[in-house]
C-alpha positions as a Python dict, from the first residue, in 0.01 Angstrom:
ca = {
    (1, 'X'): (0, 0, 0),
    (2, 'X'): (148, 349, -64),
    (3, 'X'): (225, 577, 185),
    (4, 'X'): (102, 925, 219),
    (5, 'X'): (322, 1062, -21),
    (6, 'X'): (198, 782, -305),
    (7, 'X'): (544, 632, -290),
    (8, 'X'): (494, 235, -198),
    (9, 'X'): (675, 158, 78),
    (10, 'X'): (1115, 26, 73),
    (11, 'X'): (1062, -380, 88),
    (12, 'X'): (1281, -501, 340),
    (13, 'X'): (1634, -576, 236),
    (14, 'X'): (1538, -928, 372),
    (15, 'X'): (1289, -974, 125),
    (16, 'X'): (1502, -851, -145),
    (17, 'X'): (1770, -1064, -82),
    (18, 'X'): (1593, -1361, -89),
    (19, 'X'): (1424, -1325, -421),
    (20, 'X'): (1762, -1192, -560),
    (21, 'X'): (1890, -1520, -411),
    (22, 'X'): (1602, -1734, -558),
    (23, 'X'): (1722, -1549, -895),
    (24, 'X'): (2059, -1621, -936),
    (25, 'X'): (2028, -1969, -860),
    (26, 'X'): (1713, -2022, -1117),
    (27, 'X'): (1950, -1861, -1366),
    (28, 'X'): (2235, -2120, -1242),
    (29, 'X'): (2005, -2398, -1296),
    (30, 'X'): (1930, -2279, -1652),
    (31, 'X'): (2355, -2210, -1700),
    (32, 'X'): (2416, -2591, -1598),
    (33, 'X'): (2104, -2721, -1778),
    (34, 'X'): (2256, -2517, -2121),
    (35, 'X'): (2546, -2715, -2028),
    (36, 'X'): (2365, -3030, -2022),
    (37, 'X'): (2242, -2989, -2312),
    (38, 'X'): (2555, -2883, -2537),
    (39, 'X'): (2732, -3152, -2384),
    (40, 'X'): (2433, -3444, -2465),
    (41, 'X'): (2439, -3290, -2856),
    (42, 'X'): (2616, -3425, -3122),
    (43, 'X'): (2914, -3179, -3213),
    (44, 'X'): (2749, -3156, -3562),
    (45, 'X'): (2399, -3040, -3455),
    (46, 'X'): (2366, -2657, -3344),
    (47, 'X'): (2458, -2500, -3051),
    (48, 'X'): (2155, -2297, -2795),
    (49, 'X'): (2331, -1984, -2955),
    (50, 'X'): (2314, -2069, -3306),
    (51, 'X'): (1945, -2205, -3303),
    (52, 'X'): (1860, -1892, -3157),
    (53, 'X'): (2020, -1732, -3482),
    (54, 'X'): (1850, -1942, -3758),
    (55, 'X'): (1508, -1932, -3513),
    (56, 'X'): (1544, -1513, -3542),
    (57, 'X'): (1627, -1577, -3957),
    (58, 'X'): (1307, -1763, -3949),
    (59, 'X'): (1082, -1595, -3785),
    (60, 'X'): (1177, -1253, -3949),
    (61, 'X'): (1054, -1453, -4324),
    (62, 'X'): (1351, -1346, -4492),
    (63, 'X'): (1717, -1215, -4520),
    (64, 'X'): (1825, -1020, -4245),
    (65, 'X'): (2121, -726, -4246),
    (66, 'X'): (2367, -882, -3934),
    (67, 'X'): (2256, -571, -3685),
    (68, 'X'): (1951, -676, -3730),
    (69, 'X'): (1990, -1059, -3644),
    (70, 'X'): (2210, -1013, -3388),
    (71, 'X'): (1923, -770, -3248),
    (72, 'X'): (1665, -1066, -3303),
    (73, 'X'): (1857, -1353, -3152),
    (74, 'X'): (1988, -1168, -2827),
    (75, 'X'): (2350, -1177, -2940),
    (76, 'X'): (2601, -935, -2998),
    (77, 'X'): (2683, -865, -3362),
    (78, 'X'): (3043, -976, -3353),
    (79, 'X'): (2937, -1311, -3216),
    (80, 'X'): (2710, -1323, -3491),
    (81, 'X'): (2968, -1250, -3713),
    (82, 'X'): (3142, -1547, -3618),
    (83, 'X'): (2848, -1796, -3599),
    (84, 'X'): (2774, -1683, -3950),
    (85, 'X'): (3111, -1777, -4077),
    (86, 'X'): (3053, -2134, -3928),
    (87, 'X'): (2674, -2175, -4047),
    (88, 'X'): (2805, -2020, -4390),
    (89, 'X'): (3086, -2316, -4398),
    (90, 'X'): (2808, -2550, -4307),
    (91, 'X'): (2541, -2462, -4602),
    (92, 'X'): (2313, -2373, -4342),
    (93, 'X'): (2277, -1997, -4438),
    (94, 'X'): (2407, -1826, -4718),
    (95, 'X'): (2539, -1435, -4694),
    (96, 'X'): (2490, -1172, -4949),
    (97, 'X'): (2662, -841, -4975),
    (98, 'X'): (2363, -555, -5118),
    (99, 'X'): (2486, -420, -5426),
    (100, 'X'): (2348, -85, -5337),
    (101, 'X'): (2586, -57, -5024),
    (102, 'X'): (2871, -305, -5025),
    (103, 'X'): (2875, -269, -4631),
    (104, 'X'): (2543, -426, -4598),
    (105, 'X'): (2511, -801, -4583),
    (106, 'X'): (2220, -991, -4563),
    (107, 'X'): (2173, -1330, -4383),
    (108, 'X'): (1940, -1588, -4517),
    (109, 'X'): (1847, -1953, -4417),
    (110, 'X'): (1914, -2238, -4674),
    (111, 'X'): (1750, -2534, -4727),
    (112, 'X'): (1969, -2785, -4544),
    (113, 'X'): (1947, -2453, -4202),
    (114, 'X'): (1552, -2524, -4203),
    (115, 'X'): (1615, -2892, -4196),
    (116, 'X'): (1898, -2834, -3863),
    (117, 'X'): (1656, -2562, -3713),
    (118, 'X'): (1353, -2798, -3739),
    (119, 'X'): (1534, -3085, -3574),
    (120, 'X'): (1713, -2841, -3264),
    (121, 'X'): (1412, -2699, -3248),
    (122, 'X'): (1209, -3100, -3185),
    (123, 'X'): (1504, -3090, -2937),
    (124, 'X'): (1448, -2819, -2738),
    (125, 'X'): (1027, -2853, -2758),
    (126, 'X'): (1151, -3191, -2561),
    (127, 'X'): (1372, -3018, -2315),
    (128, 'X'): (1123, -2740, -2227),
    (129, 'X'): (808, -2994, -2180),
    (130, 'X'): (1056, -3156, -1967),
    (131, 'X'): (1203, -2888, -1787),
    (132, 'X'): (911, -2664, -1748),
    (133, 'X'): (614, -2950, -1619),
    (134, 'X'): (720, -2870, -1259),
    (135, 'X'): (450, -2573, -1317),
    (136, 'X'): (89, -2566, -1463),
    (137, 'X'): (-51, -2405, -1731),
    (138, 'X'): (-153, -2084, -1524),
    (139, 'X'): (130, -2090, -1355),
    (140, 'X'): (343, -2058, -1649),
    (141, 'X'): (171, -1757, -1761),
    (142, 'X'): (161, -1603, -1447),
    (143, 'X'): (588, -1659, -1458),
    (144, 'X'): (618, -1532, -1795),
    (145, 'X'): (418, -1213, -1656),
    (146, 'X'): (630, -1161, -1411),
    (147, 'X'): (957, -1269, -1572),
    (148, 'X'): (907, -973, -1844),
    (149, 'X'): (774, -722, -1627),
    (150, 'X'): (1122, -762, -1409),
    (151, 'X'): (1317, -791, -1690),
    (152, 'X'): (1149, -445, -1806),
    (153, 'X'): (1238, -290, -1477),
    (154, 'X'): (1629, -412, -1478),
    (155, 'X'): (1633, -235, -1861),
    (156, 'X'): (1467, 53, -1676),
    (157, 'X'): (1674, 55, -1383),
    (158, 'X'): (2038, -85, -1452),
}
């Protein structure tokens, strides 16, 4: 409840520290389970961070400039750089420079990248029905509520 001046009220540093506790060992759990995971795969199948790449290439429904992958797959652009060189090697996505601006490459997915994004992707539907059972339906929404709204407020606030 807010006080008199309509500012809520400090929550205890008690309080605090125990969800920022609860936190950082949820996001250890997902570190080691990421772990798991590239470990378990077959050195030949993608990598977490390189799904995430051909998943943004996907979803945008054609080529992308590398800013603006890198923007759509949570990665910075001279890791995406690199990942390109090694999907690129791999047929899985071809890169074009624009004629209009030699600068300016774009990033599309091939044939044979569907294919390796569709089965990663089988993978990691398994992992999350796995992983994320511990919780009902409503609860999962209510999570993903709150997980964005705090990750709005560290943006915000850090």
């Amino acid at each position: 409840m807010p006080t008199a001046s309509g500012v809520p009220p400090a929550d205890s540093d008690a309080d605090l520290e125990a969800f920022s506790e609860a936190l950082a060992e949820f996001m250890r759990a997902v570190r080691r389970a990421r772990g798991r995971i590239a470990v378990a795969s077959d050195p030949a199948e993608l990598s977490l961070s390189q799904f995430h790449v051909l998943d943004a290439l996907e979803r945008s429904g054609g080529p992308l400039q590398v800013g603006e992958l890198a923007l759509g797959a949570g990665v910075a652009p001279p890791t995406v750089t690199r990942m390109l060189a090694a999907l690129e090697s791999n047929g899985l996505v071809v890169r074009d420079r624009s004629d209009a601006d030699r600068r300016v490459v774009h990033v599309a997915l091939t044939a044979p990248g569907q294919a390796a994004l569709d089965a990663k992707r089988t993978q990691v539907q398994a992992w999350r029905r796995a992983a994320f059972t511990a919780l009902s339906a409503a609860e999962r929404e209510q999570a993903a509520q709150l997980l964005t709204k705090l990750a709005a407020s560290i943006e915000d606030h850090v």
